[in-house]
Short mmCIF file of C-alpha atoms and ligand atoms in Angstrom, two decimals:
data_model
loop_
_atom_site.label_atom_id
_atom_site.label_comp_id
_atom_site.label_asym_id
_atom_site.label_seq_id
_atom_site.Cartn_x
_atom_site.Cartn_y
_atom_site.Cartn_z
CA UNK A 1 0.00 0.00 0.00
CA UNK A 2 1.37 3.31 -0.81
CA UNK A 3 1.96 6.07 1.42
CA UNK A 4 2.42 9.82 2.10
CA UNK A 5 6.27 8.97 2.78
CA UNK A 6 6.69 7.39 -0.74
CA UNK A 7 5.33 10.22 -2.30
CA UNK A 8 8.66 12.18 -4.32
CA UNK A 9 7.58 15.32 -5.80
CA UNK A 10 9.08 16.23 -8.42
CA UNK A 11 7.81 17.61 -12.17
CA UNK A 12 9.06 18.61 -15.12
CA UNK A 13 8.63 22.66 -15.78
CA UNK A 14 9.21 25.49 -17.54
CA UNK A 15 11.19 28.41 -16.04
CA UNK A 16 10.61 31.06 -19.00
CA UNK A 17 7.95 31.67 -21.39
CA UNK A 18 10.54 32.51 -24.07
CA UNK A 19 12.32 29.31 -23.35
CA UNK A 20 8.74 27.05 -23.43
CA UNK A 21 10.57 24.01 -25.20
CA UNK A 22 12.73 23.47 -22.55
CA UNK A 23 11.91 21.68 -19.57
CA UNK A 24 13.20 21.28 -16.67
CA UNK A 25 13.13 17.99 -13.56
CA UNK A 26 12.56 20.51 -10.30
CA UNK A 27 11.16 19.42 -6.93
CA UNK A 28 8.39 21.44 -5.32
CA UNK A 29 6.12 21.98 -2.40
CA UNK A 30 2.52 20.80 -2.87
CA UNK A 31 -0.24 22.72 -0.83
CA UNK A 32 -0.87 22.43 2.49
CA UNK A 33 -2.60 19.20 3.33
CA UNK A 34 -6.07 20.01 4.49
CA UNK A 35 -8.71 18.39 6.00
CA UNK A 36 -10.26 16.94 2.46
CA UNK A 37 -7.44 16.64 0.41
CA UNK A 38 -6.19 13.52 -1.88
CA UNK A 39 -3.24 12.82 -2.88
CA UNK A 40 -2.89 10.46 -5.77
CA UNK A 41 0.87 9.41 -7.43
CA UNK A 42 0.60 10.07 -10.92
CA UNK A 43 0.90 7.22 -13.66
CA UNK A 44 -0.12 9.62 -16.79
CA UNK A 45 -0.41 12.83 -17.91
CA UNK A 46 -2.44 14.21 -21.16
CA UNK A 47 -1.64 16.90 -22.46
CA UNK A 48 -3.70 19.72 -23.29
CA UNK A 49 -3.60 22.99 -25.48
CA UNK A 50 -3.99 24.82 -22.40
CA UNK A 51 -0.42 23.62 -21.59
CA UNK A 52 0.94 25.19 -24.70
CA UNK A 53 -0.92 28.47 -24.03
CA UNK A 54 0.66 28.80 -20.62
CA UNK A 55 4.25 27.44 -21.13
CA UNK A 56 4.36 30.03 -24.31
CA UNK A 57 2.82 33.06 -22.22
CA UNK A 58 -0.35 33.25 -25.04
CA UNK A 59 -2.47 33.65 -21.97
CA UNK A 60 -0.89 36.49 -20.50
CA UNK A 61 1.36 36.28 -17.13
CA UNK A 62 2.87 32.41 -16.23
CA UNK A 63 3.58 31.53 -12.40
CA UNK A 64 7.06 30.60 -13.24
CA UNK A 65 8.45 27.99 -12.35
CA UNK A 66 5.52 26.07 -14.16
CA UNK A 67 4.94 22.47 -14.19
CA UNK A 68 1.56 22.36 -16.82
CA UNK A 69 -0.64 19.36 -17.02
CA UNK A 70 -4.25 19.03 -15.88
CA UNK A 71 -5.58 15.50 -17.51
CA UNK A 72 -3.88 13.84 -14.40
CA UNK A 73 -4.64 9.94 -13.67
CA UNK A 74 -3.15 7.03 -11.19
CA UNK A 75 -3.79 6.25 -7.63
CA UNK A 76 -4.25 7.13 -4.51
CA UNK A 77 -1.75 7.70 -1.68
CA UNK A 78 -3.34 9.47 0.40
CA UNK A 79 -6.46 10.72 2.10
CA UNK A 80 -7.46 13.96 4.62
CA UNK A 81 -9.29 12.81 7.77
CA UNK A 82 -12.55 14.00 6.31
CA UNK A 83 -12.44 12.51 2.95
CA UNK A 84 -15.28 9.77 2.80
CA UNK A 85 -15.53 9.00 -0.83
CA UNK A 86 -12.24 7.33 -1.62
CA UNK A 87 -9.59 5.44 -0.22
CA UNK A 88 -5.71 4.39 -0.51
CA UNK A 89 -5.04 2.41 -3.89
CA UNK A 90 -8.30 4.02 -5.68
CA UNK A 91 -7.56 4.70 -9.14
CA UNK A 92 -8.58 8.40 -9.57
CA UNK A 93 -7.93 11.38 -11.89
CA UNK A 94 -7.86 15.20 -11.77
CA UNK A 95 -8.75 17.86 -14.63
CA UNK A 96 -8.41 21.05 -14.94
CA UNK A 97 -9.27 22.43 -11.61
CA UNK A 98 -8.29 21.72 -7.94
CA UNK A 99 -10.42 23.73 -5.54
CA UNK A 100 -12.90 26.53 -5.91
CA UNK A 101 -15.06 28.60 -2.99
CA UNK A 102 -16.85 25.51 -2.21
CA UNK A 103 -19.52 28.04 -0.98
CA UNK A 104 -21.06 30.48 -3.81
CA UNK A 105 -24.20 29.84 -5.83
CA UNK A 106 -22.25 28.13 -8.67
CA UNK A 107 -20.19 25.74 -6.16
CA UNK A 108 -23.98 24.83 -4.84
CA UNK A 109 -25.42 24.02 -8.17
CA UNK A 110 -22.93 21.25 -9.52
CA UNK A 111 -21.03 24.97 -11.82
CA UNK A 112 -17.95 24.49 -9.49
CA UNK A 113 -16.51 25.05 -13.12
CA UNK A 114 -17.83 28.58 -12.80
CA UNK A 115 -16.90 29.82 -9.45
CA UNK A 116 -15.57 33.32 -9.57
CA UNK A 117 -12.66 31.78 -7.14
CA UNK A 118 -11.12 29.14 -8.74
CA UNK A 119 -7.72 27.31 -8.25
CA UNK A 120 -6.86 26.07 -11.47
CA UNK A 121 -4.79 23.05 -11.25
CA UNK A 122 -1.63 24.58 -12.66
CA UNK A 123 -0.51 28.56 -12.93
CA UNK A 124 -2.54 29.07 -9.90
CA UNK A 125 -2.54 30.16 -6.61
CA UNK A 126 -4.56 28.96 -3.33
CA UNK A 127 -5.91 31.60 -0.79
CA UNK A 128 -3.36 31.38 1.34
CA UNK A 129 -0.68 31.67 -1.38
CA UNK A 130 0.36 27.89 -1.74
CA UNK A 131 1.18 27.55 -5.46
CA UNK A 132 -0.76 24.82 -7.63
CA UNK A 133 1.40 22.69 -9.87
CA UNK A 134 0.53 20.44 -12.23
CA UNK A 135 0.32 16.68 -13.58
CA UNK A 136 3.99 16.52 -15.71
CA UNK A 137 4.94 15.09 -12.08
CA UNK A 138 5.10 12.54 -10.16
CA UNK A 139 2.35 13.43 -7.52
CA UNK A 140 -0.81 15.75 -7.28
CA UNK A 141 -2.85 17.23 -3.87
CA UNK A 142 -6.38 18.44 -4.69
CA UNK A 143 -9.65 18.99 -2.67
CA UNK A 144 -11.85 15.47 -2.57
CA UNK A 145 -14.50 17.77 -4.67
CA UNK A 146 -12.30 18.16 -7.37
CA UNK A 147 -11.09 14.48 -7.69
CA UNK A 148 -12.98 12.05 -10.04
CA UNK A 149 -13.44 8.39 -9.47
CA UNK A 150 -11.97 6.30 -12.69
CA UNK A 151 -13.91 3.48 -14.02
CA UNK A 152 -11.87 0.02 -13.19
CA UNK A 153 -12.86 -1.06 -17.15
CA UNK A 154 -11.19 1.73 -18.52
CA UNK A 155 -7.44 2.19 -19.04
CA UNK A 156 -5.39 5.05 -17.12
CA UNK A 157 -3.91 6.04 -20.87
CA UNK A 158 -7.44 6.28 -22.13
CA UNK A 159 -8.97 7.89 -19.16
CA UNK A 160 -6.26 10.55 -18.65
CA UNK A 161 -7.33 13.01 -22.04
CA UNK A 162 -11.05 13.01 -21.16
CA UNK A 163 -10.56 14.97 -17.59
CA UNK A 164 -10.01 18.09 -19.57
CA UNK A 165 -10.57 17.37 -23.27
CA UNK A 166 -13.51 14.90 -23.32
CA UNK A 167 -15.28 17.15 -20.32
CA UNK A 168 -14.81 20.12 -22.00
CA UNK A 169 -16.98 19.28 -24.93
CA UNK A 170 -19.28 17.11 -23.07
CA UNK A 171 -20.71 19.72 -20.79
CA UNK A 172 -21.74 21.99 -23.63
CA UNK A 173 -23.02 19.40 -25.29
CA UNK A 174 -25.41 18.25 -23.06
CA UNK A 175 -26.07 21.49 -21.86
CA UNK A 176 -27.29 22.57 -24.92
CA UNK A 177 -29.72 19.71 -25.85
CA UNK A 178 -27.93 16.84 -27.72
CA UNK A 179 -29.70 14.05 -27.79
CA UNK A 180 -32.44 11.83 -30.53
CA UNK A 181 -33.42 14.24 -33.15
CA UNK A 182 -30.55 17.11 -32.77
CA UNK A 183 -28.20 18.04 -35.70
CA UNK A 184 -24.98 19.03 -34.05
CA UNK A 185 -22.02 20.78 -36.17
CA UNK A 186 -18.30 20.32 -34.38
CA UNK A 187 -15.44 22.69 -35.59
CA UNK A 188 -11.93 20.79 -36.00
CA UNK A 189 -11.64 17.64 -35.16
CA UNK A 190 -8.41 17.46 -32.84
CA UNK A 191 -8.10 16.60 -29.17
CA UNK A 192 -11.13 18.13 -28.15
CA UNK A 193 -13.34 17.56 -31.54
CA UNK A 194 -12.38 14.04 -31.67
CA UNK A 195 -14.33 13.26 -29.00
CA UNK A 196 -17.12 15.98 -29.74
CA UNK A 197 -17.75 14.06 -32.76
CA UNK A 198 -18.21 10.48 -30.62
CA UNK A 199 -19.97 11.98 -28.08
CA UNK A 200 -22.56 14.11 -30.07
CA UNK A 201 -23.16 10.11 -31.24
CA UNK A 202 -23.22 8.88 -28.36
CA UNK A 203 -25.79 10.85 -26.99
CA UNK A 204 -28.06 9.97 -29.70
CA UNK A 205 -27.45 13.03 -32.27
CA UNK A 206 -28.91 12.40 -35.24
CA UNK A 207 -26.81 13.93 -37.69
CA UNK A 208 -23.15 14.81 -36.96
CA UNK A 209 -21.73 17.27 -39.01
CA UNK A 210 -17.61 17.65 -39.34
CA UNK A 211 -16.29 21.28 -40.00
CA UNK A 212 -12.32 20.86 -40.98
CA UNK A 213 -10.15 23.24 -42.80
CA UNK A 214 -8.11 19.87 -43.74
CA UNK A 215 -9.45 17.37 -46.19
CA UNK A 216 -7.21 15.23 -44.50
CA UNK A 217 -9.55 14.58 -41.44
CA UNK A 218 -12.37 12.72 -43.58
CA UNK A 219 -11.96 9.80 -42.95
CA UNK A 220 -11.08 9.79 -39.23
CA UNK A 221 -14.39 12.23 -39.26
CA UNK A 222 -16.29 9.03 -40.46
CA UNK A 223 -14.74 6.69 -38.38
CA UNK A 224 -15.37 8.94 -35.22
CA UNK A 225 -19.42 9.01 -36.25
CA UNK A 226 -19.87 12.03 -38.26
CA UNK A 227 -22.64 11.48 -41.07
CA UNK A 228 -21.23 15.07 -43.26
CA UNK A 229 -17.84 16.43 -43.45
CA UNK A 230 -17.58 19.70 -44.86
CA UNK A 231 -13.92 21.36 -45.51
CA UNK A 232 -13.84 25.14 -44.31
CA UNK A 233 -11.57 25.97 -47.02
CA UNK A 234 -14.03 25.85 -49.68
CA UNK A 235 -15.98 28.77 -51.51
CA UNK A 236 -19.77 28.63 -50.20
CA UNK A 237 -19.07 25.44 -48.04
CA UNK A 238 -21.86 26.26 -45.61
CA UNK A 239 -24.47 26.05 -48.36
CA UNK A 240 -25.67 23.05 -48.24
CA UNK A 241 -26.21 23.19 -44.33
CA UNK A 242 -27.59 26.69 -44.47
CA UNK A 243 -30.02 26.75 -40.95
CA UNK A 244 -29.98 23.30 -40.33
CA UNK A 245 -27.86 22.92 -37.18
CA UNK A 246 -28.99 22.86 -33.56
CA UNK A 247 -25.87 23.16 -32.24
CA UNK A 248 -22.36 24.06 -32.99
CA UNK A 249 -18.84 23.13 -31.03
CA UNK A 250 -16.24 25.16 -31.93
CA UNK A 251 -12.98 23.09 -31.20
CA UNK A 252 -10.51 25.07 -33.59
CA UNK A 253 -7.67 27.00 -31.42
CA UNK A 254 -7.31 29.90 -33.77
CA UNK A 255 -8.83 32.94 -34.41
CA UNK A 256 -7.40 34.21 -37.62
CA UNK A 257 -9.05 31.70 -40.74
CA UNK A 258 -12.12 30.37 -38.77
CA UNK A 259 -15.13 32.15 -40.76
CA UNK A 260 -17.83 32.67 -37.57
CA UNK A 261 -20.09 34.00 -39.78
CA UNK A 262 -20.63 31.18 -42.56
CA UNK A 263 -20.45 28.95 -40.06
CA UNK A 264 -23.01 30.42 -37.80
CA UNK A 265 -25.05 30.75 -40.97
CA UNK A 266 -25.57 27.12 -40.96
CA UNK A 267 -27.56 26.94 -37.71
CA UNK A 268 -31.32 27.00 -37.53
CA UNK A 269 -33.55 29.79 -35.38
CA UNK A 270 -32.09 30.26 -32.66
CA UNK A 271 -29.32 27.78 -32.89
CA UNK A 272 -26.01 28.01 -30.42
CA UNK A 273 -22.49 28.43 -31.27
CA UNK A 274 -20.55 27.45 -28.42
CA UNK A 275 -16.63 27.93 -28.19
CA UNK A 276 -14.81 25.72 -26.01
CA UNK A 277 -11.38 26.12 -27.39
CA UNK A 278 -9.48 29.37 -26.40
CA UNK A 279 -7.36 31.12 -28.78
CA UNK A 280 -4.64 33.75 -27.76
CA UNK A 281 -6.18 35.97 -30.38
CA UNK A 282 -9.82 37.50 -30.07
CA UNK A 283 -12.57 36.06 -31.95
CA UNK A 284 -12.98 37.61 -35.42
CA UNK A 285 -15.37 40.57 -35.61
CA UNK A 286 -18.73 39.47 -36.37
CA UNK A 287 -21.98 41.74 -37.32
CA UNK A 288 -24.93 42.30 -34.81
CA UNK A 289 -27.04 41.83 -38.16
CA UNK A 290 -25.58 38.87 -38.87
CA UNK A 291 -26.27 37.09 -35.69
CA UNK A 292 -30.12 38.88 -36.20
CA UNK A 293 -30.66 36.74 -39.43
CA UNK A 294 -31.24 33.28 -38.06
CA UNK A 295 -31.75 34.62 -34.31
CA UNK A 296 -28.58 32.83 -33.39
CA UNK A 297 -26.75 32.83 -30.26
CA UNK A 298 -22.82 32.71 -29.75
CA UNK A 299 -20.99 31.52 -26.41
CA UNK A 300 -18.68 29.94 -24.29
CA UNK A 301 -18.02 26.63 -21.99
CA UNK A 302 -15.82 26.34 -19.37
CA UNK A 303 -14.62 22.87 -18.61
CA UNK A 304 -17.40 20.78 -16.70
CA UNK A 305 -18.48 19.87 -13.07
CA UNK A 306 -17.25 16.94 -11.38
CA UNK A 307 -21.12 15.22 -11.72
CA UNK A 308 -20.74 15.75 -15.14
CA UNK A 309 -17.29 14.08 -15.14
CA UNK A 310 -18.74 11.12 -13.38
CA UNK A 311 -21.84 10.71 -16.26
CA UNK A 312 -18.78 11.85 -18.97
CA UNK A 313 -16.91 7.93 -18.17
CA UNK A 314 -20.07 5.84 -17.33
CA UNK A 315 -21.01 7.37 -21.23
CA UNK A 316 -17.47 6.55 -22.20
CA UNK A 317 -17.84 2.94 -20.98
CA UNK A 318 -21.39 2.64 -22.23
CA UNK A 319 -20.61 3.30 -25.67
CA UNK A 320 -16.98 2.84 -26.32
CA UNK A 321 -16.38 6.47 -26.63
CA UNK A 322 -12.28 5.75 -27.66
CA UNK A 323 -9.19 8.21 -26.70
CA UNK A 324 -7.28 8.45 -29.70
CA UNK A 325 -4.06 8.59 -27.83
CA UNK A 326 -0.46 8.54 -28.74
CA UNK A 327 1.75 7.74 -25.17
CA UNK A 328 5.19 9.31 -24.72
CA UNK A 329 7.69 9.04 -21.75
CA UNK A 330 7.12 12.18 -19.68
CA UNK A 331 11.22 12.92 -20.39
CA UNK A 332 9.87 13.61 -24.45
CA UNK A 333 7.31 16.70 -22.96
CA UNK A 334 9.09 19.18 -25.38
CA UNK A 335 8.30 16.96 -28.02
CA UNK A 336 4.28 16.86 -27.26
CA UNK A 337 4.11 20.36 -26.50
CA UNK A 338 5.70 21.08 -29.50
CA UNK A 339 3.72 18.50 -31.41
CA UNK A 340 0.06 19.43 -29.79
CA UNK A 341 1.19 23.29 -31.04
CA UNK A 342 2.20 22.21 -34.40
CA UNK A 343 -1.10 20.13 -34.99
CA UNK A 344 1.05 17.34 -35.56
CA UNK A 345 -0.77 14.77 -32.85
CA UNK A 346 -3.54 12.71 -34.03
CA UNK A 347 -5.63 13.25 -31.35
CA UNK A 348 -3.85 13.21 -28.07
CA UNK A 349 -0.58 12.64 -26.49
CA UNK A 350 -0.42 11.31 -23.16
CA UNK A 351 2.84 11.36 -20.96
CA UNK A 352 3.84 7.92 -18.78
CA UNK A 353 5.76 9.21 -15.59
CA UNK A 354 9.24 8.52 -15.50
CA UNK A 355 10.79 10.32 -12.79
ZN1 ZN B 401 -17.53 28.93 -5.63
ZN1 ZN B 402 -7.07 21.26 -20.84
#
């Protein structure tokens, strides 16, 4: 059985924005063990976009050092006093957030993804100052809210890329209706779209359609469920879905090249657009008129809650929702940073501990 003295902590971070490629092994101080905290020793790390927006500064101001990584999986090593919900040698994962206010309206309505006082679980500070690093490491402490319970059918590999990717377009999704008899559009199919495209399925979409700038995608598109692909590239290639769409997931990380307004042409009256990746650059400018012409409304996601997590892998499970996931010793993190910026990963990579 493991315990709190085996626990080394140690990650691999970044010291400079400028100098993002180049990690480095550090040790560091987790939090202050509370009352409800876990600890669990870390088998494998995804990694995420957000990692590449925070290592390269795109986001503004990095906490430096900074050891990214927020699709965190393994065991359990330890438990708080108070925890009641796992136990020592529970297999157990963390996303994107570690703690929040535990107290406001959103915290009280299962939208501890939208607490105005997070504590994200990287690049982040706690109240009193304690510095939140993240999963490119051998251990991670986080509040027992924030900790989600892994399925024992489903690999740690596999289960590692939905705690931030997979959640992040399953909320919207099922926030905004998908189910038997909804059309759903996803933009890009990547880490995030990839499983946008199985999970609009899953839930029991009806038609999936695939928005890619890259012709290249089709047939994964297919294979992932999608019944149309359309490539973005193409003069008038919202035509033929002109109003149809329910719903729209916009996965593509770049401003600059993604046309909101064709796209959001294709939705019907008062269809969403809903962006869940986050570019550096601001959205492209978009008339009120244009939004006026099918009624259509535009906005944004935020990760998911931790029930939403928990319905996320008994889906996964259900169906065979499948990470598409390409594993790298956690020493090669320069390559998958660089790779995941690049577009150059097909869909995830996922980093095995090995310090
Ligand atoms: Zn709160
Ligand atoms: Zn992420």
């Amino acid at each position: 059985m493991l315990g709190n003295a085996e626990l080394v902590w140690k990650g691999y971070a970044i010291h400079d924005t400028k100098d993002w490629k180049n990690f480095k092994v550090i040790d560091f101080e987790p939090k202050q063990f509370d009352d409800y905290d876990i600890d669990i020793k870390i088998e494998y790390c995804g990694v995420c976009g957000s990692d590449v927006h925070t290592i390269t500064g795109g986001w503004g101001e990095t906490l430096l050092p900074v050891i990214p990584g927020h699709e965190i999986v393994g065991h359990v090593a330890r438990v708080g006093p108070k925890v009641t919900t796992f136990k020592v040698g529970d297999r157990a994962g963390v996303g994107a957030q570690v703690c929040s206010c535990l107290k406001c309206e959103p915290c009280n309505t299962d939208n501890e993804n939208y607490c105005p006082k997070p504590v994200h679980t990287y690049n982040s500070k706690y109240p009193n100052g304690d510095i939140a690093q993240g999963g490119y490491s051998t251990a991670i402490r986080a509040h027992e809210r924030f900790v989600i319970p892994l399925p024992e059918s489903l690999p740690l590999e596999q289960a590692a890329p939905l705690l931030c990717a997979g959640l992040t377009v399953y909320s919207p999704l099922v926030r905004n209706g998908t189910g038997p008899g909804k059309k759903v559009g996803i933009v890009s199919v990547g880490g995030l779209g990839h499983y946008a495209v199985q999970f609009a399925r899953a839930l029991g979409a009806d038609k999936v359609v695939v928005f890619s700038h890259s012709p290249n995608k089709k047939d994964d598109a297919k294979e992932l469920g999608a019944t149309d692909f359309v490539v973005t590239g193409e003069d008038g290639f919202s035509e033929p879905h002109k109003g149809t769409l329910d719903l729209i997931i916009c996965a593509a990380d770049v401003s600059h090249g993604i046309n909101l307004m064709e796209l959001m042409s294709t939705l019907n009256v008062h269809g969403r657009f809903i962006m869940v990746a986050l570019p550096d650059e601001p959205l492209p400018p978009i008339y009120a008129m244009q939004l006026s012409t099918n009624g259509a409304l535009l906005g944004g996601s935020h990760i998911g809650s931790k029930k939403e997590a928990i319905e996320m892998l008994e889906l996964v499970v259900k169906k065979g929702v499948k990470s598409y996931v390409e594993v790298l010793p956690m020493k090669e993190a320069s390559k998958a940073v660089q790779n995941v910026k690049n577009n150059k990963v097909r869909y995830r990579h996922v980093l095995k501990v090995d310090i």
